CSV table of C-alpha atoms (C1' of nucleotides) in Angstrom, one decimal:
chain,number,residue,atom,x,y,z
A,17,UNK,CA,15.8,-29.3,24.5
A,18,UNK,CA,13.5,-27.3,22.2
A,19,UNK,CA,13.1,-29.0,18.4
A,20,UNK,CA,14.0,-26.1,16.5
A,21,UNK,CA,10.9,-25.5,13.6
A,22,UNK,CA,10.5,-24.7,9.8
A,23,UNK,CA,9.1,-21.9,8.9
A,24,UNK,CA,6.1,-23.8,8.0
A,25,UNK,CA,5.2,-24.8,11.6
A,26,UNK,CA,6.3,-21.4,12.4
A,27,UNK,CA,3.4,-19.9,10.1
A,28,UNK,CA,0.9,-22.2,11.4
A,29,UNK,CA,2.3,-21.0,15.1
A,30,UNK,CA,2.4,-17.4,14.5
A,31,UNK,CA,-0.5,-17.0,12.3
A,32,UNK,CA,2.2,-15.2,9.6
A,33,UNK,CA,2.3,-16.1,6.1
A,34,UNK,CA,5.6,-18.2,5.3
A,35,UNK,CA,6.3,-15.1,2.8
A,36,UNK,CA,5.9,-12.7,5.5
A,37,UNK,CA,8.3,-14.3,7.5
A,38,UNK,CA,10.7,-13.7,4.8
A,39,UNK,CA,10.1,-10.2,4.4
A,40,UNK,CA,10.4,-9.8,7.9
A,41,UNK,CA,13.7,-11.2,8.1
A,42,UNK,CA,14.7,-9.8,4.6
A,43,UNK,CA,13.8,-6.2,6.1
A,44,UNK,CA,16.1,-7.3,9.5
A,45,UNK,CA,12.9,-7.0,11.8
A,46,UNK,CA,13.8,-10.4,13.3
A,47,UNK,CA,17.5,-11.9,12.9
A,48,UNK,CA,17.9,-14.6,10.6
A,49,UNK,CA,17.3,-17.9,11.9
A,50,UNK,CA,19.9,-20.8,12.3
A,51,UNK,CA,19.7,-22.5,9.2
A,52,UNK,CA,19.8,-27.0,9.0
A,53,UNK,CA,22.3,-29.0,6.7
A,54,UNK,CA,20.0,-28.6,3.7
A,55,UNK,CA,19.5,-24.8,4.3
A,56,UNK,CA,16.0,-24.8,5.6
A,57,UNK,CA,15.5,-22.0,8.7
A,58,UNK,CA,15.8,-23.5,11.8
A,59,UNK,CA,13.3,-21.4,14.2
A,60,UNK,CA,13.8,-21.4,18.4
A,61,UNK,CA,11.9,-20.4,20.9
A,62,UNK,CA,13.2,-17.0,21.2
A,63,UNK,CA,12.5,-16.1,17.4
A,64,UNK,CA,9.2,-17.8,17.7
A,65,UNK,CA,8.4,-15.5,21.0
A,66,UNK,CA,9.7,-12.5,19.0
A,67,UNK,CA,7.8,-13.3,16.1
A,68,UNK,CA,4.2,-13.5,17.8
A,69,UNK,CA,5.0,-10.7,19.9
A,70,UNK,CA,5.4,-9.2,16.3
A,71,UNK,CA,2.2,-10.7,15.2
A,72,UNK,CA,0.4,-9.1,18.0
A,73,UNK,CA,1.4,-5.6,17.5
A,74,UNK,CA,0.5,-6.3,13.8
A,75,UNK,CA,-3.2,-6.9,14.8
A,76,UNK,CA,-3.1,-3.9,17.0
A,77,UNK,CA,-2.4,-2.1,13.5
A,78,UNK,CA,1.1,-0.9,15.3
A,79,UNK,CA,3.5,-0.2,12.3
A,80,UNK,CA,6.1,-2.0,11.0
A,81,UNK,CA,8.3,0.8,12.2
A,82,UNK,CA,6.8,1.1,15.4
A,83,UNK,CA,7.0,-2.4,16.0
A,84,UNK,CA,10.5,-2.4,15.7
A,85,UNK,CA,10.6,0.2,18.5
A,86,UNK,CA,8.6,-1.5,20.8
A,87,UNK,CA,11.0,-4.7,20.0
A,88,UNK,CA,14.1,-3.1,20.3
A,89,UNK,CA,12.3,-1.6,24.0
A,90,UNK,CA,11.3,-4.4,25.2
A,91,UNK,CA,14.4,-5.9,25.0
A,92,UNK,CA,15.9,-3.5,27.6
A,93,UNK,CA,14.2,-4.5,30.2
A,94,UNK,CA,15.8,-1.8,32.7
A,95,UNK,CA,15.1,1.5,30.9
A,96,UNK,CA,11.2,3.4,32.3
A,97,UNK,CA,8.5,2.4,30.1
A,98,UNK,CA,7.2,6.1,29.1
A,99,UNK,CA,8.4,5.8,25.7
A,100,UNK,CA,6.4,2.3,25.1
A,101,UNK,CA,3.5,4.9,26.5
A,102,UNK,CA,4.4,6.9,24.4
A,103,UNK,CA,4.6,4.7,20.8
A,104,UNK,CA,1.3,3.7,21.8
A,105,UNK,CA,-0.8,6.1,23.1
A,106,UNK,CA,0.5,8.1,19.3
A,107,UNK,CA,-1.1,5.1,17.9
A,108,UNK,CA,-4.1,4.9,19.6
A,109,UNK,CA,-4.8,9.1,18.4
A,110,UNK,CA,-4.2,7.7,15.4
A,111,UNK,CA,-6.9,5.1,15.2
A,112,UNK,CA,-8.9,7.5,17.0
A,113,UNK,CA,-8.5,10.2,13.7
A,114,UNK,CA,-9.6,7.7,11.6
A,115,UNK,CA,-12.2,6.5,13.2
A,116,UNK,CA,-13.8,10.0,13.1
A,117,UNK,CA,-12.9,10.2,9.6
A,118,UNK,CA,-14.5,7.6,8.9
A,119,UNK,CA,-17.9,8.1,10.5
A,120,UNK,CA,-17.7,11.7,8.6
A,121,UNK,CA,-17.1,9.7,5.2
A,122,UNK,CA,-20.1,7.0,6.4
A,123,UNK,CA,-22.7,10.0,7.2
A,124,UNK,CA,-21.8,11.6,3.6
A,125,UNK,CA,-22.3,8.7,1.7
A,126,UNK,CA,-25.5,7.6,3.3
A,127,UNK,CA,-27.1,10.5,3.1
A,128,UNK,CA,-26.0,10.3,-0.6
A,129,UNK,CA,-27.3,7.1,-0.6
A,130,UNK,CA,-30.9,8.0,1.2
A,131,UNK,CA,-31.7,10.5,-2.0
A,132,UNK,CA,-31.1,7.8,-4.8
A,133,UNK,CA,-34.1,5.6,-5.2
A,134,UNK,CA,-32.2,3.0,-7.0
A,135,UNK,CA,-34.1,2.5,-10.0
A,136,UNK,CA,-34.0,5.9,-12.1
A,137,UNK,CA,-32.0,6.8,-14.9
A,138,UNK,CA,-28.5,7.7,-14.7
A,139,UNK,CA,-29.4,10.9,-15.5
A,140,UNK,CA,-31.2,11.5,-12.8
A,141,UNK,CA,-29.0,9.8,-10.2
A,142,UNK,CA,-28.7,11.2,-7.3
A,143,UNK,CA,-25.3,9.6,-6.0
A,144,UNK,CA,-23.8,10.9,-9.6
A,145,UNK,CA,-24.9,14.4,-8.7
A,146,UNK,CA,-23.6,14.4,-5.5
A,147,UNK,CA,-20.1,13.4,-7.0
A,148,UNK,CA,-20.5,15.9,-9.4
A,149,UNK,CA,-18.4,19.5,-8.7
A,150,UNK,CA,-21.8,21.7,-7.7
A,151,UNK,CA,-23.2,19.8,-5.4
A,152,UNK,CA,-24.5,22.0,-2.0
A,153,UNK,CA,-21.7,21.8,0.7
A,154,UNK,CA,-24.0,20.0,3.1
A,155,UNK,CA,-22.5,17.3,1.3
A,156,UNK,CA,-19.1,17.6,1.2
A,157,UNK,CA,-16.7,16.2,3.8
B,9,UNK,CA,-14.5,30.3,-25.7
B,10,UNK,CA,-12.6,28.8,-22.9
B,11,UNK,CA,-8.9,29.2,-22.7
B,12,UNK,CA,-7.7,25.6,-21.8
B,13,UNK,CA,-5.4,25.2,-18.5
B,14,UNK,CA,-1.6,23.9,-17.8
B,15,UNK,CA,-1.2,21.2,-15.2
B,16,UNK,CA,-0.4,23.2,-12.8
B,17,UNK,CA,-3.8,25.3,-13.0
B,18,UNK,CA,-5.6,21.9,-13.0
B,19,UNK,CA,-3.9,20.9,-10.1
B,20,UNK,CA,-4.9,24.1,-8.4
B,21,UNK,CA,-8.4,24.1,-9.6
B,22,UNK,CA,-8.6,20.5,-8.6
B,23,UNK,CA,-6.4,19.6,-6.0
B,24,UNK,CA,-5.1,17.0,-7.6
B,25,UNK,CA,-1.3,17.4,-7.4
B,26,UNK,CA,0.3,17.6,-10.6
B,27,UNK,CA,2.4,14.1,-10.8
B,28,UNK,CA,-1.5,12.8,-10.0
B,29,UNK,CA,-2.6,14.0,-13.0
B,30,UNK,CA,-0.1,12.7,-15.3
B,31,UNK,CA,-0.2,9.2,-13.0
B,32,UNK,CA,-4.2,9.0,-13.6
B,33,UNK,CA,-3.8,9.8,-17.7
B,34,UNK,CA,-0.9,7.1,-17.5
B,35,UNK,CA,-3.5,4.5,-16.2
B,36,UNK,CA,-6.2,6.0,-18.7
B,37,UNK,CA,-8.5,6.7,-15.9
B,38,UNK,CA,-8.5,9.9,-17.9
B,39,UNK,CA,-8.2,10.6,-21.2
B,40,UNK,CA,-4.9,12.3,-22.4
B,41,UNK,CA,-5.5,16.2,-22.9
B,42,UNK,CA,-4.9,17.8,-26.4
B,43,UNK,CA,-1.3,19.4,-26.2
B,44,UNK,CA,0.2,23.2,-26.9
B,45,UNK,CA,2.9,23.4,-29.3
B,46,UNK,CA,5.6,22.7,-26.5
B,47,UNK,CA,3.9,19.9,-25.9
B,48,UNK,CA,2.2,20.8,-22.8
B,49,UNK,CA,-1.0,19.5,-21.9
B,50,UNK,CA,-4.2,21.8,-22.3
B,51,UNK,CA,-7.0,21.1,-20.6
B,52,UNK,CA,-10.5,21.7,-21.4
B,53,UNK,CA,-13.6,21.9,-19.7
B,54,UNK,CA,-14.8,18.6,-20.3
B,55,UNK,CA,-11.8,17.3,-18.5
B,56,UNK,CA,-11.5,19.6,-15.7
B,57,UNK,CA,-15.0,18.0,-14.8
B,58,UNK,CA,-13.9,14.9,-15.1
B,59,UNK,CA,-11.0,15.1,-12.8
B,60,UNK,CA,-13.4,17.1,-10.1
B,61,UNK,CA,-15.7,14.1,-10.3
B,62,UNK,CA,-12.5,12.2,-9.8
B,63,UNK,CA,-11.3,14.0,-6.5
B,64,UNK,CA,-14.8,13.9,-5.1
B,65,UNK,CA,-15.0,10.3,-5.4
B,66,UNK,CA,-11.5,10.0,-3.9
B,67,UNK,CA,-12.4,12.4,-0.8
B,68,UNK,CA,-15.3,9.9,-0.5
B,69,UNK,CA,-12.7,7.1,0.3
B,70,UNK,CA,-13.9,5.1,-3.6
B,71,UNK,CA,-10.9,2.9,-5.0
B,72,UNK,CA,-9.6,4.2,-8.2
B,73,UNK,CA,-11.4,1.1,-9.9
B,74,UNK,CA,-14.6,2.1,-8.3
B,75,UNK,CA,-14.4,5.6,-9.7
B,76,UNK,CA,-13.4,4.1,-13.1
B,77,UNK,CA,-16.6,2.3,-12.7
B,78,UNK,CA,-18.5,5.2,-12.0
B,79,UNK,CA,-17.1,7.3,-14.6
B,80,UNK,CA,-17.9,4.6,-16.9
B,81,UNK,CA,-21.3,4.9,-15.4
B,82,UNK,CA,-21.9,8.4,-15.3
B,83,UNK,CA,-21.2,8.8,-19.3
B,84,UNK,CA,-24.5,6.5,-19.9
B,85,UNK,CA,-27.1,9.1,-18.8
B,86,UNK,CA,-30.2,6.7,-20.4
B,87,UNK,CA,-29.2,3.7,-18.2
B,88,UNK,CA,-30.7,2.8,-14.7
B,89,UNK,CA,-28.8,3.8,-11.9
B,90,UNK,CA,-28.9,1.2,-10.0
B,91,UNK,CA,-25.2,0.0,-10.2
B,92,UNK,CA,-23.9,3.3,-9.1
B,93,UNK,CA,-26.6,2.7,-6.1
B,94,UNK,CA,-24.9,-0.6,-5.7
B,95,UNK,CA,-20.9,0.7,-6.0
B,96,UNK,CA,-21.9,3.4,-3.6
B,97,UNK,CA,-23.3,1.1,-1.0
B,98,UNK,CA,-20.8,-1.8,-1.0
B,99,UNK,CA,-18.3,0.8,-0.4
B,100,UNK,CA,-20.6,2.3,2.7
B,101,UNK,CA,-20.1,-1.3,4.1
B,102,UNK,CA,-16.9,-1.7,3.5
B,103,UNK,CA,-16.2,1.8,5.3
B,104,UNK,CA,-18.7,0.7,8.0
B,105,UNK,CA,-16.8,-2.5,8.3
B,106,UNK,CA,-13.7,-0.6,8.8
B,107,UNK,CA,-14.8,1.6,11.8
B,108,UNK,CA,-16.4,-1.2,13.9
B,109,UNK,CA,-12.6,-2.7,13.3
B,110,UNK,CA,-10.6,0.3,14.5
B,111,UNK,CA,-13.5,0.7,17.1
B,112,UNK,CA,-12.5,-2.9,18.6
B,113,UNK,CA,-8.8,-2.1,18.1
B,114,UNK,CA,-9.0,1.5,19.7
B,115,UNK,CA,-10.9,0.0,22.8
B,116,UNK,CA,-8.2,-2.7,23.2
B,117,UNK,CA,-5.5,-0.7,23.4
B,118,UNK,CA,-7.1,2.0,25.6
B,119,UNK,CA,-7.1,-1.1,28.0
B,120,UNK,CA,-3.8,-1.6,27.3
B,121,UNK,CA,-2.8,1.9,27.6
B,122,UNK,CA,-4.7,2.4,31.2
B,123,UNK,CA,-2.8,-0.1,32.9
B,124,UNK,CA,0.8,1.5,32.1
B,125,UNK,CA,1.5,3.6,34.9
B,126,UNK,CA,4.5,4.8,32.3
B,127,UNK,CA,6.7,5.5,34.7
B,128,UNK,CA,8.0,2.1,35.5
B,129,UNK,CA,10.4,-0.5,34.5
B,130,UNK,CA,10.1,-1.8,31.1
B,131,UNK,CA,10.6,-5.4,33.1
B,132,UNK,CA,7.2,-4.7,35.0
B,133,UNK,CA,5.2,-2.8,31.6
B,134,UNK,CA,2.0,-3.6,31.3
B,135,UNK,CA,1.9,-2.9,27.7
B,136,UNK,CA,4.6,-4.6,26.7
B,137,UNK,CA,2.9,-7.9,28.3
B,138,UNK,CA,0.0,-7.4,26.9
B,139,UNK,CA,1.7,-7.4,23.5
B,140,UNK,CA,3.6,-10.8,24.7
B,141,UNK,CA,2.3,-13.6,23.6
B,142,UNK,CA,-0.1,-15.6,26.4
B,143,UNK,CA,-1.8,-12.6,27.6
B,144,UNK,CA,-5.6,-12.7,29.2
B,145,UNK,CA,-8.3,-13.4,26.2
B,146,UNK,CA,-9.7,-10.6,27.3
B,147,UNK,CA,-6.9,-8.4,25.8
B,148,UNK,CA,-7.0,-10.1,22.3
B,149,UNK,CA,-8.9,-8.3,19.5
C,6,DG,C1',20.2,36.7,-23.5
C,7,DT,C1',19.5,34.9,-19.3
C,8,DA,C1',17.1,33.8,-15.1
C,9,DG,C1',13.2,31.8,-13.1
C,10,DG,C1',9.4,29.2,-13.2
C,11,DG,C1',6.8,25.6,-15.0
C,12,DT,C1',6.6,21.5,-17.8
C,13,DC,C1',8.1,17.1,-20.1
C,14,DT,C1',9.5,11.8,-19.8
C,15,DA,C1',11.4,8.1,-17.4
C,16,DT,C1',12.7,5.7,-13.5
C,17,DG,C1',12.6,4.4,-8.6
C,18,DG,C1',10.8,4.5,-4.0
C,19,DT,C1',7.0,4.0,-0.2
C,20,DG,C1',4.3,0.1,3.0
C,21,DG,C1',3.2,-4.4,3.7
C,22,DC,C1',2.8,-7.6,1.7
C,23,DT,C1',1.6,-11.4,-2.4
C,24,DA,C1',2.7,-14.1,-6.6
C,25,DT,C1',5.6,-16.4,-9.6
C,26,DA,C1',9.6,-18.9,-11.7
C,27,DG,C1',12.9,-22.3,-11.3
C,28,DG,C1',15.3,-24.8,-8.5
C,29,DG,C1',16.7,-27.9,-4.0
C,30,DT,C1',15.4,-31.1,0.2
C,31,DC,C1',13.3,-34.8,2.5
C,32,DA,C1',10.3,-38.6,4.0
C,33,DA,C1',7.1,-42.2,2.5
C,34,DG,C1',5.7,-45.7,-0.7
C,35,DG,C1',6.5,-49.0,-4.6
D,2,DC,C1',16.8,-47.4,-5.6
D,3,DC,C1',13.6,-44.4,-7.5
D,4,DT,C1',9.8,-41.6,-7.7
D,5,DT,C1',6.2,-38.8,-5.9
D,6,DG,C1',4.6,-35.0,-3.5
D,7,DA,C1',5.0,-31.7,0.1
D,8,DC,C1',7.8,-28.6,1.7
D,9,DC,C1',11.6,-25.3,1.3
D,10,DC,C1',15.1,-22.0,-1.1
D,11,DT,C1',16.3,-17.5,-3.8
D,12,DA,C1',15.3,-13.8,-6.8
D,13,DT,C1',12.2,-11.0,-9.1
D,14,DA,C1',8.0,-8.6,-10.1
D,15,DG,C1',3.4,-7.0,-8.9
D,16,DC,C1',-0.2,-4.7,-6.0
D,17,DC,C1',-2.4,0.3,-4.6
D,18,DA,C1',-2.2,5.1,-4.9
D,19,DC,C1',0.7,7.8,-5.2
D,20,DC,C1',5.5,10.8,-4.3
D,21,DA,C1',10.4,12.0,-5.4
D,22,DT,C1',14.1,12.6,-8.4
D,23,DA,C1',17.0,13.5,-12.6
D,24,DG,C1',17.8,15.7,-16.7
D,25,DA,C1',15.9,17.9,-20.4
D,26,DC,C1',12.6,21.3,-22.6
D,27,DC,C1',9.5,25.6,-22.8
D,28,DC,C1',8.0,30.2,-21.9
D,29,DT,C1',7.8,34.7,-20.0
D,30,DA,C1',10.0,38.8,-18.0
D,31,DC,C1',13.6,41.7,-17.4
DNA sequence: GTAGGGTCTATGGTGGCTATAGGGTCAAGG
DNA sequence: CCTTGACCCTATAGCCACCATAGACCCTAC
């Protein structure tokens, strides 16, 4: 017999804030938990498997939306897997565009940087030119 | 003499959408335009170049307290430059920061991804284990 | 004079939380 | 038995950087 868990322990287990855990149920991600005579949540296994499953996604910067999708999938254990494929191979394009954007944004600014010399007058700056409308399109994103 | 513009030609000349504009003079990033006799805003020069100086900075991935920093900075032409230096690389780090992040996160779930046949059983996913909670350390970010 | 476009303010929503106020519960110590 | 302190409860508001909507007003062209 499992000892059922407050949500404190349940933070501590999941690595989610005790607020978040609200939200998440508040938003119907994960089902309410049994509650004790004083009104406390009362977590079991199954909502503390759900919830670090959720926790996981969360670091892989999944969604909350997608999150419930993969939830709600793996849940049927008997349906093909393509569209788990699919949630996350969209996702990982995703990261992939903004990495690239990124590394665009990082070259602009350094090169920005690499022209200021750090100790002239303002109206001199470099970096303020470069923000300024003018500037020559090698340095615009 | 320049005629002064209507939102709409700011937003055009900017692109800065047009509930953007109002939103930025609401948080006094900007300050409010003189108005027609309808009551429309007119813009001038002075703060078309503002606002393109504004959009810049945004492209460039700076918070809008960063670029309220900057503003402020850009106004006092006689001081030394080397706080915008200092804005402009913090936020370099913090974008660098941010792609060796999504770097980790892309190359853990490009693992994930290439051990999904995606034509199985959700059951036997590969994906969906990793995401369970006691997969290989390895897997983790 | 009326039709259409643009503009005005005010309010509410987004995602994913975080913070705060004002109370209730519970176990340990005096 | 009573208090202290840690935990918990709900409800509400705030964060960032916008976007959407409603209902009114303005302005130009036909």
């Amino acid at each position: 017999m499992f000892k059922t868990l407050r949500i404190g322990e349940v933070a501590k287990a999941t690595g989610i804030k005790v607020v978040t855990l609200r939200y998440y149920e508040q938003l119907g991600l994960v089902p309410g938990p049994a509650r004790t005579d004083g009104n406390y949540r009362a977590y079991n296994q199954e909502d503390l498997h759900r919830l670090r499953f959720i926790r996981r996604c969360r670091d892989l910067g999944f969604s909350l939306d997608q999150v419930r999708g993969l939830l709600r999938l793996s849940s049927k254990r008997c349906q093909k897997c393509s569209e788990v494929d699919r949630i996350t191979r969209r996702h990982l394009t995703d990261v992939e565009e903004k990495i690239s954007d990124l590394k665009r944004l990082a070259n602009v600014l350094r090169r920005i940087i690499s022209r200021c010399r750090g100790d002239g007058l303002i109206a001199d700056c470099r970096i303020i030119e470069a923000l300024s409308p003018g500037v020559s399109p090698a340095d615009r994103i």
